[in-house]
Coordinates of C-alpha atoms and ligand atoms in Angstrom, one line a residue:
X1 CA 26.5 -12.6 -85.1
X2 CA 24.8 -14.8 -87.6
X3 CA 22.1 -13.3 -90.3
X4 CA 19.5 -15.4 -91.9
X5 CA 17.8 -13.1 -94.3
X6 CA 16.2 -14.6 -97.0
X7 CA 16.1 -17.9 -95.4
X8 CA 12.8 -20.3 -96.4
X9 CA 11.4 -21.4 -93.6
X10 CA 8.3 -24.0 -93.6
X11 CA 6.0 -26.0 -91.6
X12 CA 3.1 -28.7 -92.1
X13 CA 0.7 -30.4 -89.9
X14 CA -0.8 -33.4 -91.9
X15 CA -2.5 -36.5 -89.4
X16 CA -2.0 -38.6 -92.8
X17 CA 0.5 -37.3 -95.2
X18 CA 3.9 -37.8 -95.5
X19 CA 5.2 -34.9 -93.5
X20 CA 8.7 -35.3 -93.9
X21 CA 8.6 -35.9 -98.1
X22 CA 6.7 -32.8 -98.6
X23 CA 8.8 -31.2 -96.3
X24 CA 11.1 -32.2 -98.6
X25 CA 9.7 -31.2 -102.0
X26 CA 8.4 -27.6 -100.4
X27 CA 12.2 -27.1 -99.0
X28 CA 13.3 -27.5 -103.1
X29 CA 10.7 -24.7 -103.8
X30 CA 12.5 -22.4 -101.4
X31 CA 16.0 -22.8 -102.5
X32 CA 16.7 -19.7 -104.1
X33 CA 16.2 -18.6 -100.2
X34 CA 18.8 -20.2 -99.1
X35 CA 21.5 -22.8 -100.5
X36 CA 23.9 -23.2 -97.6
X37 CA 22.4 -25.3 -95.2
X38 CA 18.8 -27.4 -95.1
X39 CA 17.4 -29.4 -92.5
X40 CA 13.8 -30.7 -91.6
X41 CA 12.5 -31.9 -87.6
X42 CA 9.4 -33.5 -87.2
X43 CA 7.0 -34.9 -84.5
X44 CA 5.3 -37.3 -83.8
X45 CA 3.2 -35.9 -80.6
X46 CA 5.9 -37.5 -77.8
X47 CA 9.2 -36.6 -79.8
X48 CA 11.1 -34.2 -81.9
X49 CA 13.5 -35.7 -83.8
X50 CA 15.9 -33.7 -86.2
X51 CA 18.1 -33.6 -89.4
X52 CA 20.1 -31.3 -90.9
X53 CA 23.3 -30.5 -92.6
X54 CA 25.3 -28.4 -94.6
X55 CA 24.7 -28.5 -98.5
X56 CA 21.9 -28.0 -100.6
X57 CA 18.6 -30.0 -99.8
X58 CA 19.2 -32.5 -102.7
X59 CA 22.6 -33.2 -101.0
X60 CA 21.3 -33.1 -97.3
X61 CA 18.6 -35.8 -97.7
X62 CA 18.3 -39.3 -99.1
X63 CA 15.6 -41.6 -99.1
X64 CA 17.5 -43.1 -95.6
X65 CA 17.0 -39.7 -93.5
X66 CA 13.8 -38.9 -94.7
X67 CA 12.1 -42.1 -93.7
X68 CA 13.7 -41.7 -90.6
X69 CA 11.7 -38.9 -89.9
X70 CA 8.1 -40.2 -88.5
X71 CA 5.0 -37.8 -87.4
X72 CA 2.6 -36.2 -88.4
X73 CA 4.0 -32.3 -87.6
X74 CA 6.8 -31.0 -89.6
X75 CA 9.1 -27.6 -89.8
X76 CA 12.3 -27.1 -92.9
X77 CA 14.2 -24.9 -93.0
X78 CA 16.9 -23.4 -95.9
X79 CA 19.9 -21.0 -94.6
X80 CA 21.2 -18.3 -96.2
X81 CA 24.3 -17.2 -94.5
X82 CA 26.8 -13.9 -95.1
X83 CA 30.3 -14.0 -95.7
X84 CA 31.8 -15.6 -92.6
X85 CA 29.0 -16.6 -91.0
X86 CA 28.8 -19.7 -91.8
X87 CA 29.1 -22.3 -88.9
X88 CA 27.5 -25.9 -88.8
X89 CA 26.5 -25.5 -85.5
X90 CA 23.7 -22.7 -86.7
X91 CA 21.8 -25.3 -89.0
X92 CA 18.6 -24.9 -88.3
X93 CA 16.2 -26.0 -87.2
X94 CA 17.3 -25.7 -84.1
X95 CA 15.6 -28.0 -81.0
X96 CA 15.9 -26.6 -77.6
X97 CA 14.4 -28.4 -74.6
X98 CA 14.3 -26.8 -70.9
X99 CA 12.7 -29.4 -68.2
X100 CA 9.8 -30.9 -70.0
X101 CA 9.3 -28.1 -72.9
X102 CA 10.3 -28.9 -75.9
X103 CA 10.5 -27.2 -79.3
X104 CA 12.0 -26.6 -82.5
X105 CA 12.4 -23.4 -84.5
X106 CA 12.7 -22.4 -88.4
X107 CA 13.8 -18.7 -88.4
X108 CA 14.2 -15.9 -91.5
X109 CA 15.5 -12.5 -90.1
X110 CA 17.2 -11.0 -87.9
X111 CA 17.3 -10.0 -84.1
X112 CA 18.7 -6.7 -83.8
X113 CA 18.8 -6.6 -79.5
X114 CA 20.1 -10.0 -79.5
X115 CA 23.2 -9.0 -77.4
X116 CA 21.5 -7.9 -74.8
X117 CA 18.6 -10.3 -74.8
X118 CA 21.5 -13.0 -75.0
X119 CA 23.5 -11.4 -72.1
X120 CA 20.2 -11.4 -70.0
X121 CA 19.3 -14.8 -70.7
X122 CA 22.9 -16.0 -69.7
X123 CA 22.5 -14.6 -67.0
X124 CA 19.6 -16.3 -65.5
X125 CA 21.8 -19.9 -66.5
X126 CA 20.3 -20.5 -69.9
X127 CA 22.9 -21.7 -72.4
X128 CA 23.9 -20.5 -75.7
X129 CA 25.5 -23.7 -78.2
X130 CA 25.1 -21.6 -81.8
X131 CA 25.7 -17.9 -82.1
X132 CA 22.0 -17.7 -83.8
X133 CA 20.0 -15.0 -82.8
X134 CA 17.6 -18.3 -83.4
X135 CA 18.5 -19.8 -80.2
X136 CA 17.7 -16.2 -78.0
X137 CA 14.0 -16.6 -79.8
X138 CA 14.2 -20.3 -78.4
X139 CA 15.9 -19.5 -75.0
X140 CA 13.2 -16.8 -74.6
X141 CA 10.0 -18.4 -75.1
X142 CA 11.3 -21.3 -72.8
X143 CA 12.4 -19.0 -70.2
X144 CA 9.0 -17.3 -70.4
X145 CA 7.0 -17.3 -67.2
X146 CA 3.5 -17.8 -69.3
X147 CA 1.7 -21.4 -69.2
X148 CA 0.7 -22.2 -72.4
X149 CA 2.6 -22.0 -75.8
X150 CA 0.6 -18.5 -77.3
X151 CA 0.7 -16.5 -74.4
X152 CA 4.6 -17.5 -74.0
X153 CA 5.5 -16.7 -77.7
X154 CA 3.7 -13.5 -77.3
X155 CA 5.4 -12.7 -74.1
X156 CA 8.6 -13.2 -76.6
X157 CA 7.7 -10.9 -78.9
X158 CA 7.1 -8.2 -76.9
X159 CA 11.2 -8.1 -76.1
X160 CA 12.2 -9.1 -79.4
X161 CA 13.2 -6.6 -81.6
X162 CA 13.9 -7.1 -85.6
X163 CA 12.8 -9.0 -88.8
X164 CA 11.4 -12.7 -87.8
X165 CA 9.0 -15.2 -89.8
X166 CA 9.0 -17.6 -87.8
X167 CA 7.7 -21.9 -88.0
X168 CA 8.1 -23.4 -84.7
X169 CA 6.7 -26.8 -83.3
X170 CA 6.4 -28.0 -80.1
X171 CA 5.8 -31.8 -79.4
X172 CA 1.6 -31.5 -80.4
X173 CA 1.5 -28.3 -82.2
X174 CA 2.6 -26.0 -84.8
X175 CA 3.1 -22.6 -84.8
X176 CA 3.6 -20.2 -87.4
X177 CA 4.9 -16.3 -86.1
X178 CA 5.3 -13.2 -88.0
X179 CA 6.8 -10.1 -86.6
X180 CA 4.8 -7.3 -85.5
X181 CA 6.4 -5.1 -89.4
X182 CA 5.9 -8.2 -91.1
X183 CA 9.2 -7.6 -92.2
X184 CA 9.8 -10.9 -94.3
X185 CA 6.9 -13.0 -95.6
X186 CA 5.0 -15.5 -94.5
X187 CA 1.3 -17.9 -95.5
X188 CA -0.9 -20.4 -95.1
X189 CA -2.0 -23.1 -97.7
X190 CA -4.2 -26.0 -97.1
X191 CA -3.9 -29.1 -98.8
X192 CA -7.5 -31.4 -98.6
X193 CA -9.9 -31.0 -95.1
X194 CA -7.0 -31.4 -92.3
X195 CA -3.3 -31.1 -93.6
X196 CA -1.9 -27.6 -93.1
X197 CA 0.9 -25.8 -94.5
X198 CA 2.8 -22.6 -93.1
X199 CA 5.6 -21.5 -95.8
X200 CA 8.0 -18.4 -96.6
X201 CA 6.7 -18.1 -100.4
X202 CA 3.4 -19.2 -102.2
X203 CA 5.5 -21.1 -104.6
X204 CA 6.1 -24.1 -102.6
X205 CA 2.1 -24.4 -102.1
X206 CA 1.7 -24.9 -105.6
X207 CA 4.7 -27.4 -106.0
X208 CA 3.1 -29.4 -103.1
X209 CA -0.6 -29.2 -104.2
X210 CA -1.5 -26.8 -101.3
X211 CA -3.9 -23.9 -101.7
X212 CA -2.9 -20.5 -100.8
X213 CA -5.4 -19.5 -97.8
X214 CA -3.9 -16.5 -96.7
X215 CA -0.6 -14.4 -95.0
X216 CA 0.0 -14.5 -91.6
X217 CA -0.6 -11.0 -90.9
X218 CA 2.3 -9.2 -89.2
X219 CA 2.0 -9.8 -85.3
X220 CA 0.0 -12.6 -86.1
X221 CA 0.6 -16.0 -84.4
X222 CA -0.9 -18.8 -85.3
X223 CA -1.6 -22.4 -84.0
X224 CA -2.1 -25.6 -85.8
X225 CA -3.1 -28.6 -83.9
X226 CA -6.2 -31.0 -84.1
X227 CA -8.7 -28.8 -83.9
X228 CA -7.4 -26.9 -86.8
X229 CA -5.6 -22.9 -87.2
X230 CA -6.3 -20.9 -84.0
X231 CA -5.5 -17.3 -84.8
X232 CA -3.8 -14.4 -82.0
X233 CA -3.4 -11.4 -83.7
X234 CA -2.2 -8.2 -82.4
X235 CA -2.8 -5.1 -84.3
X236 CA 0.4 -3.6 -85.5
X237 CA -0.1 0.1 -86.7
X238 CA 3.4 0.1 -88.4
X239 CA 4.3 -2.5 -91.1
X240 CA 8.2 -3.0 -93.2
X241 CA 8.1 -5.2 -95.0
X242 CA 11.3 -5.7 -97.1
X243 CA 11.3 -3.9 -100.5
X244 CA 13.9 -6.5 -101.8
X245 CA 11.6 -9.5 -101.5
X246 CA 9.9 -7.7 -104.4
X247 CA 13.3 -6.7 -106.2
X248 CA 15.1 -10.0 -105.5
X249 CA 14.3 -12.2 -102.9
X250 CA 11.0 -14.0 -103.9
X251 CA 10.5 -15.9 -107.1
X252 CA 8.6 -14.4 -109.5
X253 CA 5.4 -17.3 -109.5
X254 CA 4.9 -16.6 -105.4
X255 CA 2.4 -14.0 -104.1
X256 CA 3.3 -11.4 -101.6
X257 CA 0.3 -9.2 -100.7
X258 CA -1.7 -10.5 -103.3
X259 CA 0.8 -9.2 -105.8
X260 CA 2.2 -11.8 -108.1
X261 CA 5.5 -11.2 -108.1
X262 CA 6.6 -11.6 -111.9
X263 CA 3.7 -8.7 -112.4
X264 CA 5.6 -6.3 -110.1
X265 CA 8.9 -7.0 -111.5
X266 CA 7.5 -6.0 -115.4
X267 CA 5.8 -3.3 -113.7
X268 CA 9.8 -2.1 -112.9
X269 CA 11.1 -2.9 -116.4
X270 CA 8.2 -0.9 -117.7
X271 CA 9.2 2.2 -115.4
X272 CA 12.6 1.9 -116.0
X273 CA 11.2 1.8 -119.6
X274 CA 9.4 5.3 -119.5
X275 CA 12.0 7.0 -116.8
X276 CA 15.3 6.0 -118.9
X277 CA 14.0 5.1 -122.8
X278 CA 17.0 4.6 -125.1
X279 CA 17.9 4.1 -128.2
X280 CA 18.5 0.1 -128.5
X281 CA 18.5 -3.2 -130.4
X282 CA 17.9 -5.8 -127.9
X283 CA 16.5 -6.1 -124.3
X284 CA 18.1 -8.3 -122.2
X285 CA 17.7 -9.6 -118.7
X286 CA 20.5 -10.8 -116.2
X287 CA 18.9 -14.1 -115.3
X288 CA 17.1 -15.3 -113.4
X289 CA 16.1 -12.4 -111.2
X290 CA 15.7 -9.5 -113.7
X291 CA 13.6 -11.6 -116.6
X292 CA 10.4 -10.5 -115.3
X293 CA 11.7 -6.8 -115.8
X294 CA 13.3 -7.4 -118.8
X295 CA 10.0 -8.7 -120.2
X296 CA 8.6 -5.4 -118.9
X297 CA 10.8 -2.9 -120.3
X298 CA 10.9 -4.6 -123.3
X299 CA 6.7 -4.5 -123.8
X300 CA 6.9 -0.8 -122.5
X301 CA 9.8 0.3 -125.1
X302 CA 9.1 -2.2 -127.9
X303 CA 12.9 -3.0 -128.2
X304 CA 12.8 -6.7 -128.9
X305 CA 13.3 -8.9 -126.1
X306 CA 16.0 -11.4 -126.0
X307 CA 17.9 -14.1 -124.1
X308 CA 21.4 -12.6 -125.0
X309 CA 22.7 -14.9 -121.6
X310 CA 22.8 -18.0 -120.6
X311 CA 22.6 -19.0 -117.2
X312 CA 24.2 -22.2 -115.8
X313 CA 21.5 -23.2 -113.1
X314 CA 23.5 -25.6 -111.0
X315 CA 26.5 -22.9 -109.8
X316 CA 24.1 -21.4 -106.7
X317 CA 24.2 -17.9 -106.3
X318 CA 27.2 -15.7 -106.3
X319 CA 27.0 -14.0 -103.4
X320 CA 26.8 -17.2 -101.6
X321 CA 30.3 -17.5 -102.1
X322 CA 32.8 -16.6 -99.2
X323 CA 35.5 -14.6 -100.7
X324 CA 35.7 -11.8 -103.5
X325 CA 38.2 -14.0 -105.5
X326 CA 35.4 -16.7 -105.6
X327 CA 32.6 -14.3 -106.1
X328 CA 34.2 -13.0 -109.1
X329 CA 34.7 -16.5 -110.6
X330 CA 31.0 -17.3 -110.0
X331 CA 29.4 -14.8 -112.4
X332 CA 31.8 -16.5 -115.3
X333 CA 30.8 -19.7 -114.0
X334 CA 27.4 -18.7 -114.1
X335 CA 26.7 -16.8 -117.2
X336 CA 27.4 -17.9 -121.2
X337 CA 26.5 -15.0 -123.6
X338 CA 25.7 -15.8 -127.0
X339 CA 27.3 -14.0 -129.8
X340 CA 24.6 -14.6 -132.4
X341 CA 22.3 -13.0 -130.5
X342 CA 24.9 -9.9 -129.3
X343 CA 27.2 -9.2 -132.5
X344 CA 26.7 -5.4 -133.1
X345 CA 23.5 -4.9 -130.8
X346 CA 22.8 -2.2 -129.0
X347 CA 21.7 -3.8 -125.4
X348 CA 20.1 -2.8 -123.2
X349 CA 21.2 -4.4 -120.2
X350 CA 18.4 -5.0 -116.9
X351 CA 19.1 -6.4 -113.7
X352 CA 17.7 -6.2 -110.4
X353 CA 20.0 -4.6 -108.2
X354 CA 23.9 -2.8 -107.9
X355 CA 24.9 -3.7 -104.7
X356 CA 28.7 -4.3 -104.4
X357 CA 28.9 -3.3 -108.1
X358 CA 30.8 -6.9 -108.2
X359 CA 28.6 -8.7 -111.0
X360 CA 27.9 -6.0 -113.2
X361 CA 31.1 -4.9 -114.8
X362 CA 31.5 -8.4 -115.8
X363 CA 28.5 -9.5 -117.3
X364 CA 29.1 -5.9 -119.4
X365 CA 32.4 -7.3 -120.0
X366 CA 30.8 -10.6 -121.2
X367 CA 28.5 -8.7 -123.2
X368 CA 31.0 -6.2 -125.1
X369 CA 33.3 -9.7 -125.7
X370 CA 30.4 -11.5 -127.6
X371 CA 30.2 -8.2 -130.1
X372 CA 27.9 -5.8 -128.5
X373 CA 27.9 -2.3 -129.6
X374 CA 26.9 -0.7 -127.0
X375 CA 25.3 -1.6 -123.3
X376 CA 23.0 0.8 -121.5
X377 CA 22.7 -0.8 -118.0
X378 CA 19.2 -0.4 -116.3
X379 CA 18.5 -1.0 -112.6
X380 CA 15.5 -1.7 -111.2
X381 CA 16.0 -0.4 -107.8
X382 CA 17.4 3.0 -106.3
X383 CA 21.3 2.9 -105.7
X384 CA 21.9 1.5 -102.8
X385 CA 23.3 4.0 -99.4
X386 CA 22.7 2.3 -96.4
X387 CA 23.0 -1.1 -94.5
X388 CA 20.5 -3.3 -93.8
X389 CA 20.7 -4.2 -90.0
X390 CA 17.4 -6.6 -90.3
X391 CA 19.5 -9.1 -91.9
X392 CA 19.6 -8.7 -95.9
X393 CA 23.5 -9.3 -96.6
X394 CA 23.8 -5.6 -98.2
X395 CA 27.6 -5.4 -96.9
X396 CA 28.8 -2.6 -95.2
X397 CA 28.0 1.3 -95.8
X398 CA 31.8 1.4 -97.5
X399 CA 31.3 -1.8 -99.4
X400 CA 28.2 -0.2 -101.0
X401 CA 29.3 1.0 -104.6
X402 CA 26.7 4.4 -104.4
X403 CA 28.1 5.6 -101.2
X404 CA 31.2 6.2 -102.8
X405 CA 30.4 7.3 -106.2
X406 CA 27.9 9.0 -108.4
X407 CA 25.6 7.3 -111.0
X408 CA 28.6 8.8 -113.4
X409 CA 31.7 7.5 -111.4
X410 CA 29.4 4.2 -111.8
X411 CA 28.6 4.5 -115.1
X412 CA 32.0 4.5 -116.2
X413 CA 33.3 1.9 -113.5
X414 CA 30.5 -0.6 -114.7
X415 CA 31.6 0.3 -118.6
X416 CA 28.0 0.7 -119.8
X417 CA 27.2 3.8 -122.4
X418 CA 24.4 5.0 -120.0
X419 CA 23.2 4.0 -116.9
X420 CA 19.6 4.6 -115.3
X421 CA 18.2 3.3 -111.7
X422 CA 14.2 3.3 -110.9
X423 CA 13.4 6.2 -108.9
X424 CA 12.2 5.1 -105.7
X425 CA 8.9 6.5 -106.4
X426 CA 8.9 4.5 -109.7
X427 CA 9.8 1.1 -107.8
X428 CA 6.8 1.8 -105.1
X429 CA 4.5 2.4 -107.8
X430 CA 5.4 -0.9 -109.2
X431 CA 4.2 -2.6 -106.3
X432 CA 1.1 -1.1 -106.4
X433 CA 1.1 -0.7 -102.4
X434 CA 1.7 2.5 -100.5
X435 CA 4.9 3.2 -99.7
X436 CA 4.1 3.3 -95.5
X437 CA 4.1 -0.6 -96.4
X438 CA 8.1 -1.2 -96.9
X439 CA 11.1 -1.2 -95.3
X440 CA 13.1 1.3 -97.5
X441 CA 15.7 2.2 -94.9
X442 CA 18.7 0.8 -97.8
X443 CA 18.0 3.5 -99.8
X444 CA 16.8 6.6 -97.5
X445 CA 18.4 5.6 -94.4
X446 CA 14.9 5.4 -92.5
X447 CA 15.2 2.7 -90.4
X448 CA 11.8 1.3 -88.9
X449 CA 13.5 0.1 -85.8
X450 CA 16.3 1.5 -83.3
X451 CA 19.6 0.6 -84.9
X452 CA 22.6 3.1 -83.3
X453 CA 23.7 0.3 -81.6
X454 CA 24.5 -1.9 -84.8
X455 CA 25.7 1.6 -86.7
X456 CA 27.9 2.0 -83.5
X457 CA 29.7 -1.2 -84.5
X458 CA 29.9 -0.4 -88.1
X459 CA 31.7 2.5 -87.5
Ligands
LIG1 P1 26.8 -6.9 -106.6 O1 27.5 -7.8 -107.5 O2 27.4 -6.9 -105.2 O3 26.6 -5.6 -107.2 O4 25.4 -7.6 -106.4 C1 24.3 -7.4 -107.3 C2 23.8 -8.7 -107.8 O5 23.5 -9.6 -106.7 C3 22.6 -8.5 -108.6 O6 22.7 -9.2 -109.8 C4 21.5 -9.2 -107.7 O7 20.7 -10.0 -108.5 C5 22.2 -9.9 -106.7 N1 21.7 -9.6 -105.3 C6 21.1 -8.4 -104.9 N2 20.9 -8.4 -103.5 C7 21.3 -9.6 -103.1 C8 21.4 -10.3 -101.8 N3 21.0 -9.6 -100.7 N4 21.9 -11.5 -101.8 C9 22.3 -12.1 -102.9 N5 22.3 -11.6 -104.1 C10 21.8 -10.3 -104.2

C-alpha cells in the first residue's frame, strides 16, 4: 500500500484572490513535506478541475497550468512517498465523482484498515484506480448513506482507522478534517475579512500573508463556504499526535500546539546538553533539521557553536531516494564540511534522529576527513525499536539500527568517540506538553491504534 506521512496538504477559499497562485506559493512552504509529487484542483462552484504531476512544485507548475486553474476554492497537495511506493497514478489530489457528488481530496497519513475497508467497498461496485488509501477515504464518504457533506464525512470517520489530516473540496465548499488522535497537524489562517486558509504547518500562513487562527482540533471537521468556517467537533478523549513532527517533520518557524518549533528543538539540544555534557571544541548541527538543537546545546554547554557543514539545498532529502546505493550518494551530495572550521576540533556532532543508521557514519566520516579530532555524536531522540504503521517511513523493525544493536555496537558502527540519545523523558519535556499528548509507539512499542494486522505482515 502507499504511505503519505509527512505529506503537506492545503486548502483556501478566497471569493477574490488568486486561489490557484497562492496555492502555489503555500505548496513551496510545505516542501520539506513532501518532494515527490505536487498537484493543486480548484473550483469554481460547478467544476473541479485538476493538476498534478510528478516533480517538485517549481517543476510541476508554470505560469500555463496555473492560470488554467479558475475559482474561487482551492486544495494542494505535496507527496512524500516510501521506497517503492512511488506510482503516478497516486498523485494527489485525487477527484472522485459518484452520480452527481463530486469531490477532491489532499491527504497526510495513513489508513491502517484500508484492506478491509477497500475489500468492502469493492464489493458494493465502487472502483479502486490508485492503490491510495486516499481513494478508500474518497470511495467512503461517496458511498455514505448521509445527505449532506458533514454528516457523510463523519459517518466516514467513524470506520476509518489511522493518521489522516485531511483538505477536501466539493464543488461549493471546503472542508478541512483532522483525525479523531490528531495524529499529524493541521490549522486555520485567515487572510483579510473572507479568504480562508486550511494548511499542514503555520509556515505557509506567514509566506502567504495569512494569520494563524487556530488548529483544527483532532475530530474536528470543519466547513468553509460563504457564510464563513462552520465547526463539528467531536470530543476525542485520546490524542497521538506524532512526536517526529517535533523531532523532524515540521520546520522550525511553524507552530504546533502553540509551540514554536525551533524553541522545542533547542529545548532538545539543551537536554542533550545537561543529560550527555562533554568535553568539546565546536557544536555542530547536521543541517537543516538539527540547527535549532545545535543552537540549544550549544547555549546550554557553552561549547561554541559552529557551521562545520555545508548543506547543498537543491539535492531534496535523502531518504527520498529509492535505493540504498542512491541514498548513500545523497548525503555526499548533500553535505560539504569545511576544514577551517574542523582541523583538530573536538565536535560535537547533533542531529535529529538514527533511524537506518545510513547518514550518520558518513557525515562522521566527512567530519574526521576535514581534520576533526574527535566526534561525539548526540541524538535528539530515543533509539528508535519499532515501526511506525501510521505512515512515517521508519523502515522495518530489522532495518531499524537499535533493534539490532546497543548504543555501544552503535557507537562504534557510527565511528563517533561517544554517543548519547535524549531520554524519552528528556524529549517530552522539551515539548513542554504531557506525554498522554504523542504518539510514542517508535520508541516504546505502544501503539495508539490496533496494529497486529500490519505486524502480522511484517513478520
Ligand atoms: P538514517 O540515515 O536512516 O539513520 O536516517 C536518519 C536521518 O534521516 C536523520 O538525519 C534525519 O534527519 C532523517 N530522518 C529521520 N526520520 C526521517 C523520515 N521519516 N523521513 C526522512 N528523513 C528522516
Amino acid at each position: 500500500m502507499d504511505l503519505h506521512e509527512a505529506c503537506g496538504v492545503f486548502g483556501i477559499y478566497a471569493p477574490d484572490e488568486d486561489i490557484a497562485r497562492l496555492t502555489y506559493f503555500a505548496l513551496f512552504a510545505l516542501q520539506h513535506r513532501g518532494q515527490e509529487s505536487a498537484g493543486i484542483a480548484t473550483s469554481d462552484g460547478t467544476r473541479i478541475q485538476v493538476f498534478a504531476d510528478v516533480g517538485l512544485v517549481s517543476q510541476v507548475f508554470n505560469e500555463e497550468s496555473l492560470s488554467n486553474l479558475h475559482g474561487h476554492i482551492a486544495i494542494g497537495h505535496n507527496r512524500y512517498s516510501i521506497t517503492g511506493a512511488s506510482q503516478a497514478c497516486n498523485i494527489q489530489p485525487l477527484v472522485k465523482n459518484n452520480g452527481n457528488l463530486s469531490l477532491a481530496i489532499a491527504h497526510n497519513g495513513n489508513i491502517t484498515n484500508y484492506t478491509a475497508l477497500a475489500k468492502e467497498l469493492t464489493d458494493k461496485g465502487y472502483q479502486f484506480k490508485t492503490t491510495s488509501d486516499s481513494e478508500v477515504i474518497s470511495n467512503l464518504i461517496l458511498s455514505s448513506t448521509e445527505r449532506d457533506w458533514p454528516s457523510r464525512i463523519r459517518q466516514s470517520m467513524n470506520r476509518l482507522q489511522g493518521a489522516y489530516s485531511l483538505t477536501l473540496m466539493t464543488v461549493d465548499t471546503l472542508f478541512g478534517i483532522r483525525d479523531p488522535l490528531g495524529m499529524r497537524p493541521l490549522c486555520l489562517g485567515r487572510i483579510g475579512d473572507d479568504t480562508w486558509v486550511l494548511s499542514s504547518e503555520s509556515c505557509a500562513l506567514d509566506h502567504i500573508g495569512a494569520v494563524f487562527v487556530r488548529e483544527i482540533e483532532p475530530g474536528e471537521i470543519v466547513a468553509i463556504d460563504a457564510n464563513g468556517v462552520t465547526s463539528f467537533k467531536k470530543a476525542s478523549d485520546k490524542h497521538a499526535l506524532c512526536i517526529f513532527e517535533y523531532i523532524y517533520f515540521a520546520r522550525p518557524d511553524s507552530i504546533i500546539n502553540n509551540r514554536l518549533l525551533y524553541d522545542v528543538r533547542s529545548a532538545m539540544g539543551a537536554g542533550l546538553a545537561e543529560e550527555y555534557p562533554v568535553e568539546a571544541d565546536l557544536v555542530v548541527g547536521v543541517p537543516d533539521s538539527a540547527t535549532p538543537a545545535a543552537v540549544g546545546y550549544s547555549a546550554r554547554s557553552g561549547i561554541p557553536l559552529g557551521m562545520g557543514l555545508i548543506k547543498n539545498h537543491y539535492t531534496g532529502r535523502t531518504f527520498i531516494k529509492p535505493t540504498q546505493n542512491l541514498r548513500d550518494l545523497g548525503v555526499k551530495l548533500k553535505f560539504n564540511p569545511m576544514r577551517r572550521l574542523l582541523e583538530n576540533k573536538r565536535i560535537v556532532l547533533v542531529d535529529d534522529s538514527i533511524v537506518r543508521g545510513t547518514t550518520t557514519p558518513q557525515v562522521i566520516r566527512l567530519l574526521r576527513k576535514s581534520g576533526a579530532k574527535e566526534v561525539h555524536m548526540r541524538v535528539c531522540s530515543p533509539p528508535l525499536h519499532f515501526p511506525c504503521f501510521m505512515g512515517v517511513d521508519m523502515a522495518t523493525k530489522q532495518e531499524l539500527i537499535a533493534t539490532r544493536m546497543s548504543v555501544d555496537e552503535i557507537r562504534d558502527y557510527i565511528g563517533a568517540d561517544s554517543l548519547g540519545y535524549l531520554s524519552l523523558d528528556g524529549l517530552v519535556k522539551s515539548t513542554g506538553l504531557p506525554k498522554n499528548e504523542f504518539c510514542l509507539a517508535c520508541f516504546t512499542g505502544a501503539y495508539p491504534i490496533p496494529v497486529q494486522l500490519e505486524m502480522d505482515k511484517l513478520a
